[in-house]
């Protein structure tokens, strides 16, 4: 592991399996998790010889927890600083839930960069997380306001209740898995937890989605059809809006598809990472 300083002198915790003969894969976690949520993907891809880089976003996991910088804009800049510090090229960027939205904004903002070669949107909270004009999917903004209020009143209960809709059913995973995820979630800064809910509530990345489509960046969309947090309509919208994107349905998963159907997630992710891209698409 290492700590890497990014903008504002914030130190990010990075788990890096170090240089391998295979390809680099960077994972961006969801709210309010950490890189630890990708445990099964790290183990599988490392065995296949690929370099896995997991980052705890500012405010989460073992990274610094400042009192500022919880926008997709700043997160994208943090990722760019991290890519630069590690001198990465040709990365497959994997973003889960809020991390998917951050990956989308990063790919659009740094569209001329050669640092990423492919993107995987995994249960992504994109292009929008809440309903608005022209986007009738997801939560109402008032639902996010309710989560914020709960977080300020009893964050532990809010996290526990949210965990009950993370999978296709509340009994689909062991009690131990649920306890493990709860512990990861509670590492997050209370301030970051609230500010990221505000960003999820308000952000609109439809223009970013169009930029990615114009770039013709290879994109895979992994999404559980029983997702109660980021409805499958999100995946259909991204698949329609990003030319050439590949939609992979997870029929037996809710939001946490990388755990519920980890064998399929690992196999599909490996195939996409190892997919050779024609030179004109890179």
mmCIF file of N, CA, C and O in Angstrom, residues 5-63:
data_model
loop_
_atom_site.group_PDB
_atom_site.id
_atom_site.type_symbol
_atom_site.label_atom_id
_atom_site.label_comp_id
_atom_site.label_asym_id
_atom_site.label_seq_id
_atom_site.Cartn_x
_atom_site.Cartn_y
_atom_site.Cartn_z
ATOM 1 N N UNK A 5 -0.150 11.859 -2.509
ATOM 2 C CA UNK A 5 -0.699 13.207 -2.356
ATOM 3 C C UNK A 5 -1.288 13.677 -3.679
ATOM 4 O O UNK A 5 -0.662 13.554 -4.733
ATOM 5 N N UNK A 6 -2.504 14.228 -3.599
ATOM 6 C CA UNK A 6 -3.163 14.787 -4.776
ATOM 7 C C UNK A 6 -3.435 16.267 -4.512
ATOM 8 O O UNK A 6 -2.828 16.858 -3.622
ATOM 9 N N UNK A 7 -4.338 16.862 -5.282
ATOM 10 C CA UNK A 7 -4.557 18.304 -5.110
ATOM 11 C C UNK A 7 -5.046 18.618 -3.692
ATOM 12 O O UNK A 7 -5.632 17.777 -3.016
ATOM 13 N N UNK A 8 -4.752 19.830 -3.245
ATOM 14 C CA UNK A 8 -5.047 20.280 -1.874
ATOM 15 C C UNK A 8 -4.194 19.558 -0.836
ATOM 16 O O UNK A 8 -4.517 19.583 0.354
ATOM 17 N N UNK A 9 -3.135 18.857 -1.307
ATOM 18 C CA UNK A 9 -2.250 18.111 -0.399
ATOM 19 C C UNK A 9 -2.993 17.023 0.365
ATOM 20 O O UNK A 9 -2.628 16.660 1.483
ATOM 21 N N UNK A 10 -4.030 16.503 -0.230
ATOM 22 C CA UNK A 10 -4.788 15.397 0.355
ATOM 23 C C UNK A 10 -4.076 14.086 0.030
ATOM 24 O O UNK A 10 -3.672 13.852 -1.115
ATOM 25 N N UNK A 11 -3.910 13.232 1.026
ATOM 26 C CA UNK A 11 -3.274 11.931 0.822
ATOM 27 C C UNK A 11 -4.340 10.857 0.598
ATOM 28 O O UNK A 11 -5.254 10.704 1.419
ATOM 29 N N UNK A 12 -4.211 10.148 -0.519
ATOM 30 C CA UNK A 12 -5.124 9.051 -0.840
ATOM 31 C C UNK A 12 -4.444 7.720 -0.554
ATOM 32 O O UNK A 12 -3.274 7.521 -0.914
ATOM 33 N N UNK A 13 -5.196 6.847 0.058
ATOM 34 C CA UNK A 13 -4.696 5.489 0.301
ATOM 35 C C UNK A 13 -4.862 4.680 -0.978
ATOM 36 O O UNK A 13 -5.951 4.635 -1.566
ATOM 37 N N UNK A 14 -3.780 4.036 -1.413
ATOM 38 C CA UNK A 14 -3.786 3.267 -2.647
ATOM 39 C C UNK A 14 -3.298 1.851 -2.372
ATOM 40 O O UNK A 14 -2.237 1.661 -1.769
ATOM 41 N N UNK A 15 -4.066 0.884 -2.792
ATOM 42 C CA UNK A 15 -3.663 -0.528 -2.753
ATOM 43 C C UNK A 15 -3.276 -0.900 -4.171
ATOM 44 O O UNK A 15 -4.068 -0.780 -5.102
ATOM 45 N N UNK A 16 -2.035 -1.340 -4.357
ATOM 46 C CA UNK A 16 -1.491 -1.585 -5.690
ATOM 47 C C UNK A 16 -0.795 -2.934 -5.683
ATOM 48 O O UNK A 16 0.112 -3.159 -4.878
ATOM 49 N N UNK A 17 -1.235 -3.835 -6.566
ATOM 50 C CA UNK A 17 -0.601 -5.158 -6.618
ATOM 51 C C UNK A 17 0.745 -5.104 -7.326
ATOM 52 O O UNK A 17 1.369 -6.138 -7.532
ATOM 53 N N UNK A 18 1.175 -3.901 -7.684
ATOM 54 C CA UNK A 18 2.485 -3.647 -8.290
ATOM 55 C C UNK A 18 2.549 -4.134 -9.717
ATOM 56 O O UNK A 18 1.609 -4.716 -10.249
ATOM 57 N N UNK A 19 3.680 -3.864 -10.343
ATOM 58 C CA UNK A 19 3.813 -4.137 -11.762
ATOM 59 C C UNK A 19 3.718 -5.628 -12.048
ATOM 60 O O UNK A 19 4.365 -6.448 -11.415
ATOM 61 N N UNK A 20 2.886 -5.932 -13.030
ATOM 62 C CA UNK A 20 2.694 -7.302 -13.476
ATOM 63 C C UNK A 20 2.856 -7.318 -14.995
ATOM 64 O O UNK A 20 2.974 -6.280 -15.631
ATOM 65 N N UNK A 21 2.847 -8.489 -15.560
ATOM 66 C CA UNK A 21 2.974 -8.591 -17.012
ATOM 67 C C UNK A 21 1.691 -8.216 -17.730
ATOM 68 O O UNK A 21 1.692 -7.915 -18.917
ATOM 69 N N UNK A 22 0.579 -8.226 -16.997
ATOM 70 C CA UNK A 22 -0.709 -7.923 -17.593
ATOM 71 C C UNK A 22 -1.015 -6.441 -17.615
ATOM 72 O O UNK A 22 -0.130 -5.591 -17.520
ATOM 73 N N UNK A 23 -2.300 -6.128 -17.717
ATOM 74 C CA UNK A 23 -2.741 -4.742 -17.914
ATOM 75 C C UNK A 23 -3.175 -4.099 -16.596
ATOM 76 O O UNK A 23 -3.665 -4.774 -15.698
ATOM 77 N N UNK A 24 -3.030 -2.771 -16.485
ATOM 78 C CA UNK A 24 -3.442 -2.083 -15.264
ATOM 79 C C UNK A 24 -4.956 -1.858 -15.215
ATOM 80 O O UNK A 24 -5.568 -1.478 -16.213
ATOM 81 N N UNK A 25 -5.503 -2.086 -14.051
ATOM 82 C CA UNK A 25 -6.937 -1.887 -13.825
ATOM 83 C C UNK A 25 -7.084 -1.050 -12.556
ATOM 84 O O UNK A 25 -6.567 -1.421 -11.505
ATOM 85 N N UNK A 26 -7.778 0.087 -12.661
ATOM 86 C CA UNK A 26 -8.005 0.932 -11.490
ATOM 87 C C UNK A 26 -9.470 0.884 -11.094
ATOM 88 O O UNK A 26 -10.360 1.023 -11.935
ATOM 89 N N UNK A 27 -9.708 0.698 -9.807
ATOM 90 C CA UNK A 27 -11.060 0.570 -9.264
ATOM 91 C C UNK A 27 -11.432 1.812 -8.457
ATOM 92 O O UNK A 27 -10.670 2.264 -7.601
ATOM 93 N N UNK A 28 -12.637 2.337 -8.733
ATOM 94 C CA UNK A 28 -13.174 3.471 -7.975
ATOM 95 C C UNK A 28 -14.447 2.999 -7.271
ATOM 96 O O UNK A 28 -15.418 2.604 -7.917
ATOM 97 N N UNK A 29 -14.427 3.051 -5.972
ATOM 98 C CA UNK A 29 -15.516 2.489 -5.165
ATOM 99 C C UNK A 29 -16.749 3.392 -5.130
ATOM 100 O O UNK A 29 -16.730 4.550 -5.551
ATOM 101 N N UNK A 30 -17.807 2.844 -4.584
ATOM 102 C CA UNK A 30 -19.057 3.581 -4.424
ATOM 103 C C UNK A 30 -19.174 4.242 -3.068
ATOM 104 O O UNK A 30 -18.285 4.144 -2.214
ATOM 105 N N UNK A 31 -20.310 4.891 -2.855
ATOM 106 C CA UNK A 31 -20.628 5.594 -1.594
ATOM 107 C C UNK A 31 -21.267 4.607 -0.633
ATOM 108 O O UNK A 31 -22.133 3.824 -1.068
ATOM 109 N N UNK A 32 -20.917 4.663 0.651
ATOM 110 C CA UNK A 32 -19.758 5.295 1.267
ATOM 111 C C UNK A 32 -18.693 4.230 1.578
ATOM 112 O O UNK A 32 -18.289 4.046 2.737
ATOM 113 N N UNK A 33 -18.282 3.508 0.547
ATOM 114 C CA UNK A 33 -17.420 2.342 0.684
ATOM 115 C C UNK A 33 -15.933 2.705 0.596
ATOM 116 O O UNK A 33 -15.548 3.822 0.874
ATOM 117 N N UNK A 34 -15.113 1.733 0.235
ATOM 118 C CA UNK A 34 -13.687 1.940 0.006
ATOM 119 C C UNK A 34 -13.231 0.911 -1.023
ATOM 120 O O UNK A 34 -14.036 0.088 -1.495
ATOM 121 N N UNK A 35 -11.951 0.924 -1.353
ATOM 122 C CA UNK A 35 -11.433 -0.031 -2.331
ATOM 123 C C UNK A 35 -11.636 -1.478 -1.886
ATOM 124 O O UNK A 35 -11.634 -2.397 -2.702
ATOM 125 N N UNK A 36 -11.842 -1.688 -0.584
ATOM 126 C CA UNK A 36 -11.975 -3.048 -0.051
ATOM 127 C C UNK A 36 -13.175 -3.793 -0.635
ATOM 128 O O UNK A 36 -13.213 -5.027 -0.619
ATOM 129 N N UNK A 37 -14.148 -3.057 -1.174
ATOM 130 C CA UNK A 37 -15.335 -3.711 -1.733
ATOM 131 C C UNK A 37 -14.990 -4.572 -2.950
ATOM 132 O O UNK A 37 -15.768 -5.442 -3.332
ATOM 133 N N UNK A 38 -13.818 -4.345 -3.559
ATOM 134 C CA UNK A 38 -13.407 -5.080 -4.753
ATOM 135 C C UNK A 38 -12.493 -6.267 -4.430
ATOM 136 O O UNK A 38 -11.745 -6.723 -5.293
ATOM 137 N N UNK A 39 -12.558 -6.750 -3.223
ATOM 138 C CA UNK A 39 -11.685 -7.847 -2.781
ATOM 139 C C UNK A 39 -11.651 -9.012 -3.768
ATOM 140 O O UNK A 39 -10.578 -9.520 -4.134
ATOM 141 N N UNK A 40 -12.816 -9.453 -4.211
ATOM 142 C CA UNK A 40 -12.880 -10.639 -5.068
ATOM 143 C C UNK A 40 -12.360 -10.363 -6.466
ATOM 144 O O UNK A 40 -11.812 -11.251 -7.123
ATOM 145 N N UNK A 41 -12.501 -9.129 -6.934
ATOM 146 C CA UNK A 41 -11.976 -8.770 -8.249
ATOM 147 C C UNK A 41 -10.449 -8.654 -8.199
ATOM 148 O O UNK A 41 -9.763 -9.094 -9.122
ATOM 149 N N UNK A 42 -9.915 -8.115 -7.111
ATOM 150 C CA UNK A 42 -8.462 -8.047 -6.953
ATOM 151 C C UNK A 42 -7.854 -9.444 -6.990
ATOM 152 O O UNK A 42 -6.854 -9.684 -7.687
ATOM 153 N N UNK A 43 -8.426 -10.333 -6.210
ATOM 154 C CA UNK A 43 -7.878 -11.692 -6.119
ATOM 155 C C UNK A 43 -7.883 -12.371 -7.483
ATOM 156 O O UNK A 43 -6.906 -13.020 -7.883
ATOM 157 N N UNK A 44 -8.961 -12.230 -8.225
ATOM 158 C CA UNK A 44 -9.096 -12.900 -9.514
ATOM 159 C C UNK A 44 -8.154 -12.299 -10.555
ATOM 160 O O UNK A 44 -7.419 -13.038 -11.243
ATOM 161 N N UNK A 45 -8.158 -10.979 -10.695
ATOM 162 C CA UNK A 45 -7.339 -10.346 -11.727
ATOM 163 C C UNK A 45 -5.848 -10.463 -11.414
ATOM 164 O O UNK A 45 -5.021 -10.593 -12.329
ATOM 165 N N UNK A 46 -5.496 -10.408 -10.134
ATOM 166 C CA UNK A 46 -4.093 -10.592 -9.767
ATOM 167 C C UNK A 46 -3.616 -11.987 -10.180
ATOM 168 O O UNK A 46 -2.505 -12.142 -10.717
ATOM 169 N N UNK A 47 -4.458 -12.979 -9.963
ATOM 170 C CA UNK A 47 -4.121 -14.349 -10.360
ATOM 171 C C UNK A 47 -3.922 -14.444 -11.868
ATOM 172 O O UNK A 47 -3.099 -15.239 -12.356
ATOM 173 N N UNK A 48 -4.661 -13.627 -12.614
ATOM 174 C CA UNK A 48 -4.538 -13.617 -14.078
ATOM 175 C C UNK A 48 -3.332 -12.815 -14.556
ATOM 176 O O UNK A 48 -3.075 -12.736 -15.755
ATOM 177 N N UNK A 49 -2.603 -12.207 -13.619
ATOM 178 C CA UNK A 49 -1.394 -11.490 -13.987
ATOM 179 C C UNK A 49 -1.544 -10.008 -14.222
ATOM 180 O O UNK A 49 -0.615 -9.354 -14.707
ATOM 181 N N UNK A 50 -2.704 -9.448 -13.876
ATOM 182 C CA UNK A 50 -2.937 -8.029 -14.119
ATOM 183 C C UNK A 50 -2.622 -7.193 -12.875
ATOM 184 O O UNK A 50 -2.667 -7.682 -11.748
ATOM 185 N N UNK A 51 -2.322 -5.939 -13.115
ATOM 186 C CA UNK A 51 -2.027 -4.999 -12.036
ATOM 187 C C UNK A 51 -3.326 -4.351 -11.571
ATOM 188 O O UNK A 51 -4.026 -3.708 -12.359
ATOM 189 N N UNK A 52 -3.640 -4.496 -10.312
ATOM 190 C CA UNK A 52 -4.867 -3.923 -9.756
ATOM 191 C C UNK A 52 -4.515 -2.756 -8.849
ATOM 192 O O UNK A 52 -3.674 -2.890 -7.947
ATOM 193 N N UNK A 53 -5.169 -1.639 -9.091
ATOM 194 C CA UNK A 53 -4.958 -0.435 -8.283
ATOM 195 C C UNK A 53 -6.303 -0.036 -7.692
ATOM 196 O O UNK A 53 -7.248 0.255 -8.419
ATOM 197 N N UNK A 54 -6.378 -0.044 -6.386
ATOM 198 C CA UNK A 54 -7.594 0.389 -5.702
ATOM 199 C C UNK A 54 -7.318 1.648 -4.915
ATOM 200 O O UNK A 54 -6.297 1.744 -4.217
ATOM 201 N N UNK A 55 -8.182 2.620 -5.034
ATOM 202 C CA UNK A 55 -7.997 3.891 -4.334
ATOM 203 C C UNK A 55 -9.166 4.136 -3.392
ATOM 204 O O UNK A 55 -10.321 3.858 -3.733
ATOM 205 N N UNK A 56 -8.857 4.607 -2.200
ATOM 206 C CA UNK A 56 -9.895 5.130 -1.313
ATOM 207 C C UNK A 56 -10.044 6.613 -1.633
ATOM 208 O O UNK A 56 -9.087 7.387 -1.491
ATOM 209 N N UNK A 57 -11.215 6.993 -2.105
ATOM 210 C CA UNK A 57 -11.461 8.402 -2.407
ATOM 211 C C UNK A 57 -11.298 9.259 -1.157
ATOM 212 O O UNK A 57 -11.452 8.763 -0.019
ATOM 213 N N UNK A 58 -10.982 10.525 -1.360
ATOM 214 C CA UNK A 58 -10.902 11.429 -0.203
ATOM 215 C C UNK A 58 -12.177 11.326 0.620
ATOM 216 O O UNK A 58 -13.300 11.264 0.096
ATOM 217 N N UNK A 59 -12.008 11.254 1.935
ATOM 218 C CA UNK A 59 -13.163 11.158 2.822
ATOM 219 C C UNK A 59 -13.600 9.743 3.140
ATOM 220 O O UNK A 59 -14.472 9.540 3.985
ATOM 221 N N UNK A 60 -12.964 8.759 2.485
ATOM 222 C CA UNK A 60 -13.418 7.374 2.633
ATOM 223 C C UNK A 60 -12.252 6.440 2.952
ATOM 224 O O UNK A 60 -11.094 6.740 2.642
ATOM 225 N N UNK A 61 -12.587 5.307 3.557
ATOM 226 C CA UNK A 61 -11.568 4.311 3.848
ATOM 227 C C UNK A 61 -10.434 4.878 4.670
ATOM 228 O O UNK A 61 -10.629 5.558 5.680
ATOM 229 N N UNK A 62 -9.202 4.640 4.198
ATOM 230 C CA UNK A 62 -8.012 5.071 4.929
ATOM 231 C C UNK A 62 -7.358 6.315 4.327
ATOM 232 O O UNK A 62 -6.224 6.645 4.655
ATOM 233 N N UNK A 63 -8.066 7.003 3.446
ATOM 234 C CA UNK A 63 -7.555 8.257 2.899
ATOM 235 C C UNK A 63 -7.835 9.415 3.856
ATOM 236 O O UNK A 63 -8.616 9.287 4.803
#
